[in-house]
Amino acid sequence: MTAARANRPDAMVDPTRDRPVYKQIADWLRDMIESGELSPGDKLPSETELMRRFGNTRTTIRRAFSTLAAEGRVRAERGVGVFVKEVVRDDALVRQPYDRLARHHYRDEGRSAMYIDALSQGLGSDAVRQDRVQLDEVPAPERVAARLKIEPGTTVFRRRRRIRMGELPTQLSNAYLPLDLAVGQLREERTGDGGTHARIEELGYPLTHFVENLRVRMPDPYESHALRLEAGVPVVDLIQTAYSETTPVECFTAVIAGDRYVFKYRVEAS
Amino acid sequence: MVMVIDTPIDRSSDRPAYKQIADRLRELIDSGRVRPGDRLPSESELMSETGVSRATARRGLGLLINEGRAVARTGEGVFATGQPKRLVNRDPARTLTDFREMVGAHQLQGPNAPAARNQGFDYDVTLRTLEEAPVGPDIAKHLGVDEGTIVFVRRRLVRLRPTGSELAFRPAKLADSYIPLEIARGRIRDERTGPGGLYARIEEQGHALTHFREELVFRMPGPRESHLLRLGQGVPVIQHTRIAFSGERPVECFRAVLAGDLHEFEYRIDAE
């Protein structure tokens, strides 16, 4: 039924219905998106076209657009028009987990994993910004304690920060270190070339491997606000443990905007 | 315990009232505002808070129970159990490198079934269709062909249930394989592709597999996906794409859409 409605050549809204006219117009546009008549990246009919088609005011048309924007289905490009939202942004970063954590980056080149991500979009290391940095000692949350193989509630060192690529926030992260590792530059706001992983190795813990778990969920209001997420964009809930042989040395958790990263992996067949 | 369902049920919406009730309660559970062990509103409380019938209230609570988010305790009420247990996909492409050793009758199940059972899940795979169909822009790009090219497609549905539970199977994953027509010959077109599965059959055609590329995208489902996976409102999905290469040539594109509340991906990354 909905597809038929969208295909009717002279779709009219019915002002006598209880449903507000702007919602009826939004319904019509939404049908076109859901039926696939309009695909991600496609431009919606312009305000003027829709005013003409439905015989309505610009204000009403704009309300219809706002309704769809609040649902996360469309985005407006000032001066150009309203577009069906892409799943992943054009300027999304490529995260290559098998590569970005490699030792040659952090030890030999002095580049942490974040900078490797920036390079994927041709951005320089100066594009990576951190803010809202918070350094403190806290009781280890359950998930973190389990991975660090310590009792839940044991005091650990925590570094919280928000990462931006240029102006756009991309992730909120917490890095947890056992207290006996949290020494020297690891307790400072800037951990130096190669970041935390280079410093941990210097303490005598060569990193052998990482285990990374990824889940998806909707953001909570704080995360939505801090990451400046548009409506309807989920977040990746990531937890990564760094190991020196069998000893976990760091547990890192992050909330990553779902539309700002594509995760890519390459695996040899034998 | 008593929680207020703030947003009134929209009677004029296409979405049935019982699903709206489930949506509100699911959001409270998934966001952590209602914790495992908290009692959810009873049928009578839902009826007086929202004005729905007892049958509707019961259906709404029933939906959450089926999803593994709540449990009914006779005489006590319905209690949140938190999010359902997630199936962990470990190093998905790496487990495939064992495909040449894979033998056994249950080829439709694929390489993930034993791991799922080890994690305490019953794993059910059904073949939805085997067909020739044109590819959209996304898959076309991965296969290195023009948009609209006809390819052979195998579409499967995976359903999960915690072993030993009395719940029904939940749809969990849509898994489609796209194969160029010139490669899709013989047993590749059959329901059961034989020992070693699809990749063994592709290699037998003279395309030795050299490597895989995988991509994960985290997004909201489209309406068709929502429907096929019976997803609650606001439940996101994980889109997992894997392309098999023989040298420079893509020989197959696998695209799965996984219910976000039932799955997790795990990767082991070596520091070298």
XYZ file of C-alpha atoms in Angstrom:
542
model
C 0.000 0.000 0.000
C 2.757 2.404 0.827
C 4.561 1.869 -2.484
C 1.357 2.568 -4.387
C 0.870 5.761 -2.451
C 4.333 6.957 -3.336
C 3.843 6.252 -7.009
C 0.605 8.139 -7.411
C 1.472 10.960 -9.796
C -0.565 13.703 -8.178
C -0.398 12.829 -4.505
C -2.606 15.148 -2.537
C -2.599 15.804 1.153
C -5.949 15.834 2.830
C -6.358 18.881 5.069
C -9.594 17.444 6.475
C -7.767 14.506 8.046
C -6.713 14.631 11.701
C -3.113 14.062 10.723
C -1.331 17.458 10.320
C -0.508 18.316 6.726
C 3.239 18.585 7.345
C 3.185 15.017 8.708
C 1.308 13.789 5.647
C 3.959 15.341 3.416
C 6.680 13.743 5.566
C 4.852 10.394 5.192
C 4.882 10.735 1.419
C 8.602 11.515 1.359
C 9.346 8.751 3.843
C 7.543 6.215 1.629
C 9.760 7.204 -1.262
C 12.831 6.584 0.879
C 11.599 3.284 2.290
C 10.462 1.940 -1.054
C 13.899 2.681 -2.492
C 12.618 5.246 -4.966
C 15.009 7.619 -3.224
C 18.331 6.018 -2.245
C 21.032 7.156 0.160
C 22.704 10.188 -1.371
C 19.724 11.121 -3.564
C 18.381 14.647 -3.422
C 14.788 15.066 -2.271
C 12.467 17.279 -4.344
C 13.193 20.931 -3.591
C 11.073 23.152 -1.334
C 9.721 24.940 -4.380
C 8.760 21.720 -6.179
C 6.983 20.431 -3.103
C 5.197 23.739 -2.501
C 3.879 23.504 -6.032
C 2.963 19.823 -5.846
C 1.127 20.004 -2.538
C -0.097 23.591 -2.756
C 1.410 24.437 0.595
C 3.571 27.042 2.268
C 7.325 26.907 2.571
C 6.956 26.684 6.360
C 4.886 23.523 6.081
C 7.403 21.943 3.689
C 10.254 22.833 6.030
C 8.425 21.228 8.923
C 8.113 18.055 6.860
C 11.859 18.118 6.179
C 12.623 18.716 9.874
C 10.481 15.736 10.805
C 12.534 13.482 8.553
C 15.797 15.021 9.769
C 14.798 14.301 13.367
C 14.266 10.672 12.379
C 17.789 10.583 10.998
C 16.632 9.917 7.439
C 17.772 13.095 5.700
C 20.398 15.786 6.003
C 20.259 19.342 4.711
C 23.111 20.897 2.770
C 22.724 24.658 2.967
C 22.163 26.225 -0.423
C 22.026 22.855 -2.153
C 19.078 20.873 -0.844
C 17.955 18.014 1.322
C 19.469 14.571 0.768
C 18.719 11.049 1.878
C 21.346 10.241 4.473
C 24.198 7.937 3.602
C 24.893 5.108 5.959
C 28.461 6.234 6.375
C 29.675 9.794 5.830
C 31.677 10.696 2.741
C 34.505 11.781 4.981
C 34.390 8.643 7.133
C 37.728 7.447 8.384
C 38.971 3.996 7.582
C 40.016 2.056 10.627
C 42.232 -0.900 9.814
C 42.667 -2.702 13.109
C 45.133 -5.264 11.781
C 47.399 -2.438 10.657
C 46.907 0.510 13.000
C 48.147 -1.313 16.120
C 51.290 -2.622 14.448
C 54.499 -2.041 16.355
C 56.331 -0.436 13.451
C 53.893 2.466 13.652
C 54.157 3.245 17.316
C 57.707 2.225 18.052
C 59.562 3.031 14.856
C 57.496 5.819 13.351
C 56.284 7.373 16.599
C 52.694 7.289 15.419
C 49.808 6.136 17.542
C 46.811 4.295 16.118
C 44.709 7.482 15.925
C 47.184 9.104 13.597
C 47.121 6.072 11.316
C 43.327 6.496 11.053
C 43.793 10.155 10.121
C 46.173 9.206 7.320
C 43.412 7.080 5.768
C 41.570 10.270 4.900
C 44.726 12.032 3.812
C 44.713 14.056 7.016
C 47.914 15.040 8.730
C 48.705 14.239 12.346
C 47.633 17.773 13.255
C 44.046 16.831 12.352
C 43.848 14.555 15.376
C 42.762 16.559 18.392
C 42.024 15.475 21.890
C 39.949 17.359 24.423
C 37.894 16.807 27.582
C 40.930 15.008 28.967
C 40.399 13.641 32.440
C 43.088 11.778 34.370
C 42.175 10.042 37.598
C 42.205 6.883 39.663
C 38.903 5.009 39.780
C 37.505 1.610 40.765
C 37.695 -0.654 37.726
C 34.279 -1.252 36.103
C 33.261 -4.899 35.815
C 34.016 -5.415 32.108
C 37.409 -3.773 32.499
C 38.316 -5.677 35.667
C 37.480 -8.961 33.951
C 39.842 -8.212 31.099
C 42.639 -6.917 33.309
C 42.188 -10.044 35.427
C 41.733 -8.084 38.647
C 38.938 -7.883 41.217
C 36.079 -5.575 40.184
C 36.457 -2.327 42.076
C 40.261 -2.471 42.281
C 41.672 1.011 41.837
C 43.138 1.634 38.399
C 44.404 4.676 36.536
C 41.988 6.071 33.948
C 42.576 8.461 31.072
C 39.388 9.739 29.501
C 39.380 11.848 26.414
C 37.411 12.845 23.378
C 39.054 12.600 19.971
C 38.182 14.902 17.123
C 39.328 14.709 13.558
C 39.448 18.389 12.750
C 36.232 19.806 14.128
C 34.243 16.588 14.113
C 34.220 14.457 17.275
C 34.803 10.801 16.438
C 35.189 8.945 19.709
C 34.990 9.052 23.497
C 37.537 6.802 25.122
C 38.688 5.504 28.476
C 42.089 3.880 28.846
C 42.578 1.891 32.066
C 45.994 0.943 33.401
C 46.901 -1.085 36.471
C 48.410 1.349 38.994
C 51.867 -0.215 38.865
C 52.049 0.611 35.152
C 50.682 4.111 35.485
C 54.003 5.887 35.919
C 55.867 8.730 34.279
C 54.506 10.066 31.031
C 51.620 7.599 31.132
C 50.062 9.834 33.796
C 50.313 12.967 31.703
C 47.875 14.563 29.323
C 50.128 13.941 26.345
C 51.803 10.569 26.309
C 54.405 11.413 23.669
C 55.291 9.961 20.292
C 53.781 6.568 19.725
C 51.344 7.113 22.581
C 50.525 4.789 25.448
C 51.682 1.646 23.645
C 55.197 2.949 23.088
C 55.436 4.015 26.766
C 54.214 0.635 28.036
C 56.861 -1.149 25.986
C 59.522 1.136 27.435
C 58.498 -0.061 30.897
C 59.531 -3.541 29.890
C 56.246 -4.988 28.624
C 56.630 -5.828 24.932
C 53.138 -5.893 23.434
C 52.423 -9.159 21.680
C 48.760 -8.882 20.731
C 45.439 -7.124 21.239
C 41.913 -8.474 21.487
C 39.234 -6.107 20.285
C 35.473 -6.592 20.778
C 32.923 -4.558 18.872
C 29.234 -4.104 19.561
C 26.654 -1.684 18.248
C 24.009 0.171 20.248
C 22.201 3.483 20.442
C 24.038 6.285 22.267
C 22.948 7.639 25.621
C 22.168 11.378 25.814
C 25.659 12.309 27.082
C 27.339 10.423 24.225
C 24.931 11.902 21.678
C 25.805 15.360 22.834
C 29.552 14.912 23.230
C 29.872 13.294 19.807
C 27.414 15.700 18.191
C 25.515 12.778 16.752
C 22.566 13.282 14.473
C 19.348 11.471 15.242
C 19.308 7.800 14.373
C 23.083 7.274 14.289
C 24.200 4.323 16.419
C 27.552 4.019 18.168
C 30.179 1.314 18.179
C 30.963 0.131 21.689
C 34.557 -1.049 21.528
C 36.689 -2.713 24.176
C 40.300 -3.552 23.476
C 42.794 -5.313 25.682
C 46.542 -5.075 25.113
C 48.611 -8.116 26.084
C 52.249 -8.693 26.833
C 52.291 -12.456 26.285
C 49.553 -13.643 28.651
C 49.555 -10.530 30.834
C 46.871 -7.937 30.105
C 48.527 -4.535 30.449
C 45.878 -2.083 29.310
C 42.142 -2.075 28.799
C 40.739 0.530 26.468
C 37.049 1.261 25.913
C 35.628 3.610 23.329
C 32.319 4.849 22.033
C 32.692 5.629 18.351
C 30.233 7.461 16.104
C 28.872 4.772 13.787
C 28.787 6.876 10.648
C 32.280 8.311 10.952
C 34.287 5.113 10.598
C 34.377 2.074 8.351
C 36.279 -0.852 9.839
C 38.398 -2.737 7.300
C 40.378 -5.941 7.642
C 42.522 -7.895 5.215
C 43.265 -11.567 5.791
C 45.510 -13.873 3.793
C 43.849 -17.140 2.766
C 46.547 -19.447 3.990
C 10.225 -0.233 40.491
C 7.216 1.399 38.917
C 8.305 3.246 35.832
C 6.245 5.640 33.865
C 5.955 5.167 30.146
C 6.331 8.844 29.248
C 5.435 8.818 25.601
C 1.785 7.978 25.045
C 0.872 5.163 22.686
C 0.049 6.569 19.250
C -3.221 4.979 18.160
C -3.047 6.460 14.679
C 0.367 5.000 13.951
C 0.875 2.056 11.625
C 2.893 0.431 14.359
C 0.664 -1.832 16.500
C 0.147 -0.718 20.109
C 1.696 -3.871 21.570
C 4.924 -3.206 19.633
C 4.985 0.382 20.855
C 4.741 -0.832 24.435
C 7.591 -3.248 23.790
C 9.623 -0.433 22.177
C 9.285 1.796 25.255
C 10.244 -0.959 27.684
C 13.091 -2.173 25.459
C 14.573 1.302 25.400
C 14.463 1.474 29.191
C 16.218 -1.903 29.437
C 18.827 -1.308 26.730
C 19.754 2.122 28.024
C 20.273 0.709 31.502
C 17.610 2.840 33.138
C 15.911 -0.413 34.039
C 18.449 -2.882 35.361
C 18.494 -6.693 35.273
C 16.279 -7.867 38.116
C 14.002 -4.813 38.102
C 10.315 -5.623 37.869
C 8.577 -4.334 34.758
C 5.039 -2.877 34.933
C 2.387 -5.554 35.236
C -0.394 -5.991 32.691
C -2.766 -4.025 34.946
C -0.233 -1.231 35.462
C 0.337 -0.967 31.703
C -3.398 -0.894 31.101
C -3.943 1.983 33.520
C -0.833 3.895 32.394
C -1.460 3.653 28.665
C -5.125 2.735 28.245
C -4.446 -0.407 26.194
C -6.329 -3.665 26.611
C -4.989 -6.534 28.713
C -4.362 -8.580 25.578
C -2.232 -5.785 24.112
C -0.278 -5.341 27.339
C 0.331 -9.075 27.501
C 1.512 -9.214 23.898
C 3.878 -6.311 24.502
C 5.471 -7.986 27.513
C 5.519 -11.283 25.592
C 7.603 -9.713 22.853
C 10.277 -8.688 25.345
C 10.282 -12.145 26.901
C 10.799 -13.726 23.471
C 13.714 -11.418 22.784
C 15.435 -12.525 25.962
C 15.107 -9.137 27.647
C 12.640 -10.210 30.345
C 11.386 -13.267 32.172
C 8.008 -14.048 33.761
C 8.052 -15.448 37.294
C 4.714 -17.027 38.220
C 2.896 -15.051 40.869
C 5.608 -12.389 40.988
C 5.516 -10.551 37.676
C 7.760 -9.881 34.713
C 11.373 -8.936 35.385
C 14.028 -7.410 33.171
C 16.949 -9.702 32.439
C 18.932 -7.120 30.503
C 20.055 -7.483 26.953
C 19.937 -10.903 25.350
C 23.125 -12.955 25.243
C 25.301 -12.066 22.302
C 26.945 -14.495 19.915
C 30.623 -13.636 19.527
C 31.965 -13.832 15.962
C 35.682 -14.442 16.441
C 38.092 -13.438 13.679
C 35.500 -14.229 11.032
C 37.729 -14.308 7.966
C 40.493 -16.188 9.723
C 38.264 -19.120 10.620
C 37.611 -19.438 6.918
C 41.199 -20.309 6.177
C 40.302 -23.731 7.520
C 37.635 -24.189 4.871
C 39.709 -26.586 2.846
C 39.632 -28.964 5.792
C 35.909 -28.590 6.329
C 34.035 -31.800 5.698
C 30.705 -33.042 6.897
C 27.101 -33.102 5.899
C 25.854 -29.832 7.295
C 27.288 -27.484 4.716
C 24.333 -25.151 4.752
C 25.165 -24.270 8.344
C 28.483 -22.829 7.317
C 31.640 -22.471 9.388
C 30.026 -20.597 12.287
C 27.712 -23.297 13.614
C 30.216 -25.204 15.813
C 31.438 -21.963 17.430
C 27.842 -20.916 18.132
C 27.107 -24.245 19.786
C 30.233 -23.925 21.909
C 28.892 -20.607 23.161
C 25.577 -22.170 24.151
C 23.403 -21.305 21.194
C 21.180 -23.420 19.014
C 21.962 -22.342 15.471
C 19.466 -22.745 12.647
C 20.141 -21.835 9.014
C 17.542 -21.830 6.283
C 18.060 -21.151 2.624
C 15.744 -18.326 1.591
C 16.427 -18.287 -2.120
C 18.871 -19.310 -4.822
C 18.466 -16.903 -7.709
C 19.992 -14.803 -10.443
C 19.586 -11.112 -9.674
C 21.080 -7.720 -10.615
C 23.524 -6.198 -8.132
C 23.152 -2.772 -6.559
C 25.952 -0.172 -6.562
C 27.535 -1.328 -3.303
C 27.968 -5.029 -4.167
C 28.835 -4.142 -7.775
C 31.777 -2.090 -6.539
C 33.015 -4.952 -4.348
C 32.766 -7.462 -7.203
C 34.330 -5.091 -9.717
C 31.331 -5.219 -12.070
C 28.853 -2.666 -13.384
C 25.765 -1.852 -11.342
C 22.856 -3.976 -12.559
C 25.027 -6.919 -13.695
C 23.223 -10.214 -13.151
C 24.945 -12.509 -10.665
C 24.040 -15.661 -8.794
C 22.825 -15.101 -5.231
C 22.433 -17.482 -2.301
C 20.337 -15.932 0.492
C 20.180 -17.483 3.959
C 18.548 -16.656 7.266
C 20.243 -17.582 10.542
C 18.155 -17.937 13.689
C 19.447 -18.306 17.229
C 18.189 -19.533 20.548
C 20.075 -20.036 23.813
C 20.461 -23.803 24.224
C 18.028 -25.258 26.705
C 15.702 -22.263 26.718
C 12.015 -22.564 25.997
C 12.040 -19.457 23.848
C 11.369 -19.543 20.143
C 14.268 -19.125 17.720
C 14.978 -15.468 16.994
C 15.938 -14.331 13.492
C 19.498 -13.096 13.958
C 21.307 -12.684 10.659
C 20.649 -12.302 6.951
C 23.551 -13.794 4.979
C 23.821 -13.435 1.212
C 26.567 -14.624 -1.142
C 26.957 -12.981 -4.555
C 28.871 -14.929 -7.197
C 29.646 -13.895 -10.802
C 27.714 -16.078 -13.255
C 30.803 -17.443 -14.964
C 31.967 -18.825 -11.638
C 28.542 -19.943 -10.377
C 28.552 -23.395 -11.926
C 27.751 -26.909 -10.779
C 27.276 -27.460 -7.093
C 27.542 -23.750 -6.355
C 23.940 -23.554 -7.575
C 22.810 -26.379 -5.306
C 21.244 -26.137 -1.903
C 24.169 -28.032 -0.428
C 27.522 -27.045 -1.829
C 29.417 -30.047 -0.510
C 32.522 -30.558 1.635
C 34.520 -27.369 2.076
C 31.501 -25.334 1.007
C 31.318 -22.535 -1.500
C 35.014 -21.638 -1.370
C 36.143 -25.174 -2.106
C 33.846 -25.238 -5.155
C 35.193 -21.871 -6.330
C 38.779 -23.110 -6.027
C 37.906 -26.235 -8.032
C 37.010 -23.941 -10.917
C 40.617 -22.818 -11.006
C 40.378 -19.705 -8.838
C 42.795 -20.281 -5.966
C 41.826 -18.010 -3.070
C 44.626 -15.694 -2.012
C 43.034 -13.324 0.498
C 39.845 -11.840 1.931
C 38.878 -8.258 2.620
C 36.354 -7.596 5.361
C 34.435 -4.500 6.270
C 32.175 -3.697 9.167
C 29.662 -0.881 9.073
C 27.450 -0.049 12.041
C 24.084 1.450 11.122
C 20.315 1.433 11.456
C 18.437 -1.228 9.484
C 16.325 -0.495 6.452
C 12.619 -1.395 6.646
C 13.028 -4.743 4.845
C 15.863 -5.791 7.148
C 13.871 -4.699 10.198
C 11.004 -6.834 9.050
C 12.999 -9.968 8.159
C 14.977 -9.814 11.413
C 11.898 -8.837 13.467
C 13.901 -6.022 15.026
C 12.464 -3.774 17.695
C 12.364 -0.056 17.053
C 15.762 1.541 17.500
C 17.807 -1.663 17.373
C 20.818 -1.074 15.093
C 22.562 -3.661 12.928
C 26.084 -4.655 11.990
C 26.724 -4.944 8.264
C 29.528 -7.429 7.619
C 30.971 -7.619 4.113
C 33.650 -10.063 3.047
C 35.131 -10.292 -0.430
C 37.093 -13.356 -1.506
C 39.945 -12.692 -3.921
C 41.837 -14.876 -6.307
C 44.838 -12.647 -6.903
C 43.432 -9.339 -8.103
C 40.044 -10.760 -8.997
C 37.078 -10.703 -6.584
C 35.381 -14.092 -6.915
C 32.632 -13.781 -4.317
C 31.051 -11.110 -2.172
C 29.439 -12.098 1.128
C 27.142 -9.570 2.771
C 25.539 -10.218 6.153
C 23.265 -8.012 8.222
C 23.302 -9.000 11.888
C 20.890 -7.986 14.648
C 22.918 -5.580 16.795
C 21.576 -6.862 20.096
C 22.494 -10.487 19.397
C 26.016 -10.197 18.056
C 29.515 -9.057 18.827
C 32.683 -9.221 16.737
C 36.014 -10.141 18.254
C 39.374 -9.744 16.576
C 42.773 -10.846 17.729
C 45.402 -8.489 16.403
C 49.091 -9.300 16.511
C 51.448 -6.464 17.262
C 53.736 -7.334 14.365
